[in-house]
Amino acid sequence: MFTNRKSGTIHRRRLQLPTASLAAAALMFVAANCGSPSGSVPVPVPVPPATGDPVSAQTTALGSILVDGQGRTIYQFANDKNNMSTCAAACAVNWPYVPAPDSLPTFSPGVTGKVGSTTRDDGHRQLTVAGHPLYTFVGDSTPGQTNGQGINLDGGVWTVVSPAGAPLANPSPVSAATQNPVAPGY
């Protein structure tokens, strides 16, 4: 402790460093033990591999779903009808379409729905499965994330796609470790 001669106040500098260190240690302890019951280690969720195929089925925390050639989750938009995409302009910024290759694959690993394509209003070809145009989501930053599942954005509901090309019905719960909240503006 020392006394400031001008103000007459007493300062306790010796306590500042140990107090800050103790607070930091407590915060680290709490953060390390949050999110896993009884201090157990979270079970890793399988990350779909990049196959290079335009579309393939992979097992994830939600079950068997479609992913693109980089292992990113594929979604469909409830507002799309009759093999036509209704997601354009600002919607397409959040939900980039999966481009159709020049030559459609005759076989896609694990995909049971018919692989096809549709021509978008901008003239680009978009990959479809069972007549549903396919998209990825900018809120998924790494393969295996499913942050777009079940959200209502850009005027309709978005769902991950089953190997048959249908919206995934009653997906398995996803652990918090695989979900990242979408930042404002997405």
mmCIF file of C-alpha atoms in Angstrom:
data_model
loop_
_atom_site.group_PDB
_atom_site.id
_atom_site.type_symbol
_atom_site.label_atom_id
_atom_site.label_comp_id
_atom_site.label_asym_id
_atom_site.label_seq_id
_atom_site.Cartn_x
_atom_site.Cartn_y
_atom_site.Cartn_z
ATOM 1 C CA MET A 1 0.000 0.000 0.000
ATOM 2 C CA PHE A 2 1.031 3.551 -0.549
ATOM 3 C CA THR A 3 -0.541 6.918 0.156
ATOM 4 C CA ASN A 4 -0.928 9.536 -2.524
ATOM 5 C CA ARG A 5 0.365 12.654 -0.826
ATOM 6 C CA LYS A 6 -1.788 15.035 -2.888
ATOM 7 C CA SER A 7 -5.143 13.320 -2.359
ATOM 8 C CA GLY A 8 -4.494 11.379 0.799
ATOM 9 C CA THR A 9 -6.005 8.199 -0.740
ATOM 10 C CA ILE A 10 -4.610 4.768 -0.064
ATOM 11 C CA HIS A 11 -3.956 2.476 -3.064
ATOM 12 C CA ARG A 12 -3.732 -1.280 -2.849
ATOM 13 C CA ARG A 13 -1.686 -2.292 -5.904
ATOM 14 C CA ARG A 14 -0.488 -5.538 -4.382
ATOM 15 C CA LEU A 15 -4.012 -6.959 -4.431
ATOM 16 C CA GLN A 16 -4.783 -6.043 -8.050
ATOM 17 C CA LEU A 17 -2.576 -8.658 -9.758
ATOM 18 C CA PRO A 18 -3.501 -11.654 -7.556
ATOM 19 C CA THR A 19 -7.206 -10.748 -7.750
ATOM 20 C CA ALA A 20 -7.103 -10.494 -11.565
ATOM 21 C CA SER A 21 -5.223 -13.803 -11.804
ATOM 22 C CA LEU A 22 -7.726 -15.529 -9.522
ATOM 23 C CA ALA A 23 -10.663 -14.179 -11.566
ATOM 24 C CA ALA A 24 -9.089 -15.358 -14.831
ATOM 25 C CA ALA A 25 -8.455 -18.839 -13.410
ATOM 26 C CA ALA A 26 -12.062 -19.096 -12.192
ATOM 27 C CA LEU A 27 -13.375 -18.023 -15.601
ATOM 28 C CA MET A 28 -11.215 -20.629 -17.353
ATOM 29 C CA PHE A 29 -12.444 -23.342 -14.939
ATOM 30 C CA VAL A 30 -16.106 -22.449 -15.539
ATOM 31 C CA ALA A 31 -15.631 -22.295 -19.343
ATOM 32 C CA ALA A 32 -13.834 -25.645 -19.390
ATOM 33 C CA ASN A 33 -16.650 -27.357 -17.504
ATOM 34 C CA CYS A 34 -19.609 -25.785 -19.320
ATOM 35 C CA GLY A 35 -21.417 -27.670 -22.044
ATOM 36 C CA SER A 36 -20.405 -31.162 -20.996
ATOM 37 C CA PRO A 37 -22.335 -32.924 -18.242
ATOM 38 C CA SER A 38 -20.318 -34.101 -15.254
ATOM 39 C CA GLY A 39 -17.105 -32.812 -16.861
ATOM 40 C CA SER A 40 -17.312 -35.500 -19.558
ATOM 41 C CA VAL A 41 -15.672 -34.945 -22.915
ATOM 42 C CA PRO A 42 -18.113 -34.189 -25.766
ATOM 43 C CA VAL A 43 -18.483 -36.970 -28.306
ATOM 44 C CA PRO A 44 -17.028 -35.897 -31.656
ATOM 45 C CA VAL A 45 -19.515 -35.616 -34.495
ATOM 46 C CA PRO A 46 -18.440 -37.135 -37.810
ATOM 47 C CA VAL A 47 -17.446 -34.532 -40.377
ATOM 48 C CA PRO A 48 -18.476 -35.403 -43.931
ATOM 49 C CA PRO A 49 -15.437 -35.844 -46.154
ATOM 50 C CA ALA A 50 -14.921 -33.932 -49.369
ATOM 51 C CA THR A 51 -15.585 -36.469 -52.112
ATOM 52 C CA GLY A 52 -15.380 -34.287 -55.199
ATOM 53 C CA ASP A 53 -18.763 -35.646 -56.322
ATOM 54 C CA PRO A 54 -21.328 -32.898 -57.008
ATOM 55 C CA VAL A 55 -23.574 -34.520 -54.394
ATOM 56 C CA SER A 56 -23.263 -37.528 -52.101
ATOM 57 C CA ALA A 57 -24.934 -38.924 -48.990
ATOM 58 C CA GLN A 58 -22.983 -38.767 -45.750
ATOM 59 C CA THR A 59 -23.730 -39.660 -42.152
ATOM 60 C CA THR A 60 -23.841 -36.655 -39.819
ATOM 61 C CA ALA A 61 -25.283 -35.827 -36.414
ATOM 62 C CA LEU A 62 -28.665 -35.350 -38.151
ATOM 63 C CA GLY A 63 -28.499 -38.761 -39.808
ATOM 64 C CA SER A 64 -27.867 -39.469 -43.493
ATOM 65 C CA ILE A 65 -27.981 -36.214 -45.475
ATOM 66 C CA LEU A 66 -26.763 -34.854 -48.791
ATOM 67 C CA VAL A 67 -23.501 -32.917 -48.965
ATOM 68 C CA ASP A 68 -21.694 -31.239 -51.831
ATOM 69 C CA GLY A 69 -18.240 -32.107 -53.171
ATOM 70 C CA GLN A 70 -16.571 -30.167 -50.315
ATOM 71 C CA GLY A 71 -18.607 -31.935 -47.624
ATOM 72 C CA ARG A 72 -20.892 -28.943 -46.980
ATOM 73 C CA THR A 73 -24.494 -29.620 -45.990
ATOM 74 C CA ILE A 74 -27.091 -29.287 -48.759
ATOM 75 C CA TYR A 75 -30.477 -27.667 -48.132
ATOM 76 C CA GLN A 76 -33.744 -27.221 -49.955
ATOM 77 C CA PHE A 77 -36.164 -24.299 -49.832
ATOM 78 C CA ALA A 78 -39.833 -24.990 -49.045
ATOM 79 C CA ASN A 79 -40.914 -22.201 -51.422
ATOM 80 C CA ASP A 80 -39.356 -23.883 -54.500
ATOM 81 C CA LYS A 81 -42.032 -25.526 -56.666
ATOM 82 C CA ASN A 82 -42.123 -27.572 -59.863
ATOM 83 C CA ASN A 83 -38.342 -28.054 -60.132
ATOM 84 C CA MET A 84 -37.831 -24.249 -60.153
ATOM 85 C CA SER A 85 -35.739 -22.148 -57.797
ATOM 86 C CA THR A 86 -37.429 -19.167 -56.168
ATOM 87 C CA CYS A 87 -34.283 -18.093 -54.309
ATOM 88 C CA ALA A 88 -32.612 -15.194 -56.132
ATOM 89 C CA ALA A 89 -30.923 -11.848 -55.395
ATOM 90 C CA ALA A 90 -30.528 -11.324 -51.605
ATOM 91 C CA CYS A 91 -31.769 -14.861 -50.902
ATOM 92 C CA ALA A 92 -29.001 -16.327 -53.078
ATOM 93 C CA VAL A 93 -26.406 -14.427 -51.042
ATOM 94 C CA ASN A 94 -27.386 -16.433 -47.934
ATOM 95 C CA TRP A 95 -28.179 -19.631 -49.836
ATOM 96 C CA PRO A 96 -25.764 -20.174 -52.748
ATOM 97 C CA TYR A 97 -27.169 -22.657 -55.248
ATOM 98 C CA VAL A 98 -25.319 -25.903 -55.956
ATOM 99 C CA PRO A 99 -24.209 -25.621 -59.589
ATOM 100 C CA ALA A 100 -25.002 -28.514 -61.893
ATOM 101 C CA PRO A 101 -21.969 -29.990 -63.660
ATOM 102 C CA ASP A 102 -21.895 -29.947 -67.474
ATOM 103 C CA SER A 103 -22.458 -33.699 -67.444
ATOM 104 C CA LEU A 104 -24.808 -35.003 -64.751
ATOM 105 C CA PRO A 105 -23.438 -37.972 -62.812
ATOM 106 C CA THR A 106 -24.981 -41.353 -63.540
ATOM 107 C CA PHE A 107 -24.160 -42.426 -59.986
ATOM 108 C CA SER A 108 -23.802 -40.355 -56.806
ATOM 109 C CA PRO A 109 -22.613 -42.205 -53.678
ATOM 110 C CA GLY A 110 -25.572 -42.965 -51.402
ATOM 111 C CA VAL A 111 -28.024 -40.745 -53.304
ATOM 112 C CA THR A 112 -31.293 -42.572 -53.969
ATOM 113 C CA GLY A 113 -33.275 -39.686 -55.494
ATOM 114 C CA LYS A 114 -32.966 -38.837 -59.185
ATOM 115 C CA VAL A 115 -30.140 -36.343 -59.820
ATOM 116 C CA GLY A 116 -31.054 -33.656 -62.341
ATOM 117 C CA SER A 117 -30.776 -29.953 -63.020
ATOM 118 C CA THR A 118 -32.892 -26.877 -63.539
ATOM 119 C CA THR A 119 -32.120 -23.607 -65.273
ATOM 120 C CA ARG A 120 -32.313 -20.609 -62.966
ATOM 121 C CA ASP A 121 -33.768 -17.242 -63.982
ATOM 122 C CA ASP A 122 -30.193 -15.952 -64.372
ATOM 123 C CA GLY A 123 -29.467 -18.708 -66.922
ATOM 124 C CA HIS A 124 -27.203 -20.816 -64.668
ATOM 125 C CA ARG A 125 -27.879 -24.525 -64.160
ATOM 126 C CA GLN A 126 -28.633 -25.687 -60.615
ATOM 127 C CA LEU A 127 -28.339 -29.256 -59.352
ATOM 128 C CA THR A 128 -31.553 -30.959 -58.230
ATOM 129 C CA VAL A 129 -32.349 -34.223 -56.472
ATOM 130 C CA ALA A 130 -35.879 -35.620 -56.858
ATOM 131 C CA GLY A 131 -36.813 -32.338 -58.535
ATOM 132 C CA HIS A 132 -35.732 -30.161 -55.597
ATOM 133 C CA PRO A 133 -33.173 -27.387 -56.319
ATOM 134 C CA LEU A 134 -30.188 -27.656 -53.956
ATOM 135 C CA TYR A 135 -28.374 -24.981 -51.926
ATOM 136 C CA THR A 136 -25.642 -24.544 -49.335
ATOM 137 C CA PHE A 137 -25.793 -22.028 -46.466
ATOM 138 C CA VAL A 138 -23.282 -19.249 -45.770
ATOM 139 C CA GLY A 139 -23.855 -19.795 -42.038
ATOM 140 C CA ASP A 140 -22.112 -23.181 -42.312
ATOM 141 C CA SER A 141 -18.418 -22.332 -42.176
ATOM 142 C CA THR A 142 -17.085 -25.901 -42.151
ATOM 143 C CA PRO A 143 -18.171 -29.321 -43.440
ATOM 144 C CA GLY A 144 -20.666 -31.056 -41.179
ATOM 145 C CA GLN A 145 -22.373 -27.940 -39.844
ATOM 146 C CA THR A 146 -26.147 -27.761 -40.207
ATOM 147 C CA ASN A 147 -26.851 -24.230 -38.998
ATOM 148 C CA GLY A 148 -29.546 -23.688 -41.624
ATOM 149 C CA GLN A 149 -31.687 -26.668 -40.581
ATOM 150 C CA GLY A 150 -35.292 -25.678 -39.926
ATOM 151 C CA ILE A 151 -34.775 -21.920 -39.978
ATOM 152 C CA ASN A 152 -37.212 -19.556 -41.597
ATOM 153 C CA LEU A 153 -35.163 -17.119 -43.642
ATOM 154 C CA ASP A 154 -35.736 -15.304 -46.932
ATOM 155 C CA GLY A 155 -39.449 -16.027 -46.882
ATOM 156 C CA GLY A 156 -39.531 -19.764 -46.217
ATOM 157 C CA VAL A 157 -38.277 -22.759 -44.247
ATOM 158 C CA TRP A 158 -34.931 -24.378 -45.113
ATOM 159 C CA THR A 159 -34.221 -28.044 -44.400
ATOM 160 C CA VAL A 160 -31.352 -30.426 -44.948
ATOM 161 C CA VAL A 161 -31.961 -32.948 -47.709
ATOM 162 C CA SER A 162 -32.266 -36.719 -47.312
ATOM 163 C CA PRO A 163 -30.554 -39.081 -49.799
ATOM 164 C CA ALA A 164 -33.958 -39.481 -51.492
ATOM 165 C CA GLY A 165 -34.107 -35.727 -52.116
ATOM 166 C CA ALA A 166 -36.855 -35.028 -49.578
ATOM 167 C CA PRO A 167 -36.652 -32.667 -46.605
ATOM 168 C CA LEU A 168 -35.152 -34.548 -43.683
ATOM 169 C CA ALA A 169 -38.076 -35.462 -41.456
ATOM 170 C CA ASN A 170 -37.534 -35.485 -37.694
ATOM 171 C CA PRO A 171 -33.764 -35.096 -37.720
ATOM 172 C CA SER A 172 -31.768 -36.402 -34.798
ATOM 173 C CA PRO A 173 -30.799 -33.718 -32.290
ATOM 174 C CA VAL A 174 -27.497 -32.044 -33.012
ATOM 175 C CA SER A 175 -25.018 -31.361 -30.247
ATOM 176 C CA ALA A 176 -24.098 -27.763 -29.534
ATOM 177 C CA ALA A 177 -20.530 -28.599 -30.514
ATOM 178 C CA THR A 178 -21.520 -28.846 -34.181
ATOM 179 C CA GLN A 179 -23.794 -25.846 -34.273
ATOM 180 C CA ASN A 180 -22.546 -22.308 -34.577
ATOM 181 C CA PRO A 181 -25.057 -19.518 -34.187
ATOM 182 C CA VAL A 182 -25.543 -17.510 -37.317
ATOM 183 C CA ALA A 183 -24.174 -14.023 -36.925
ATOM 184 C CA PRO A 184 -26.528 -11.093 -37.459
ATOM 185 C CA GLY A 185 -26.746 -10.194 -41.101
ATOM 186 C CA TYR A 186 -26.814 -13.739 -42.432
#
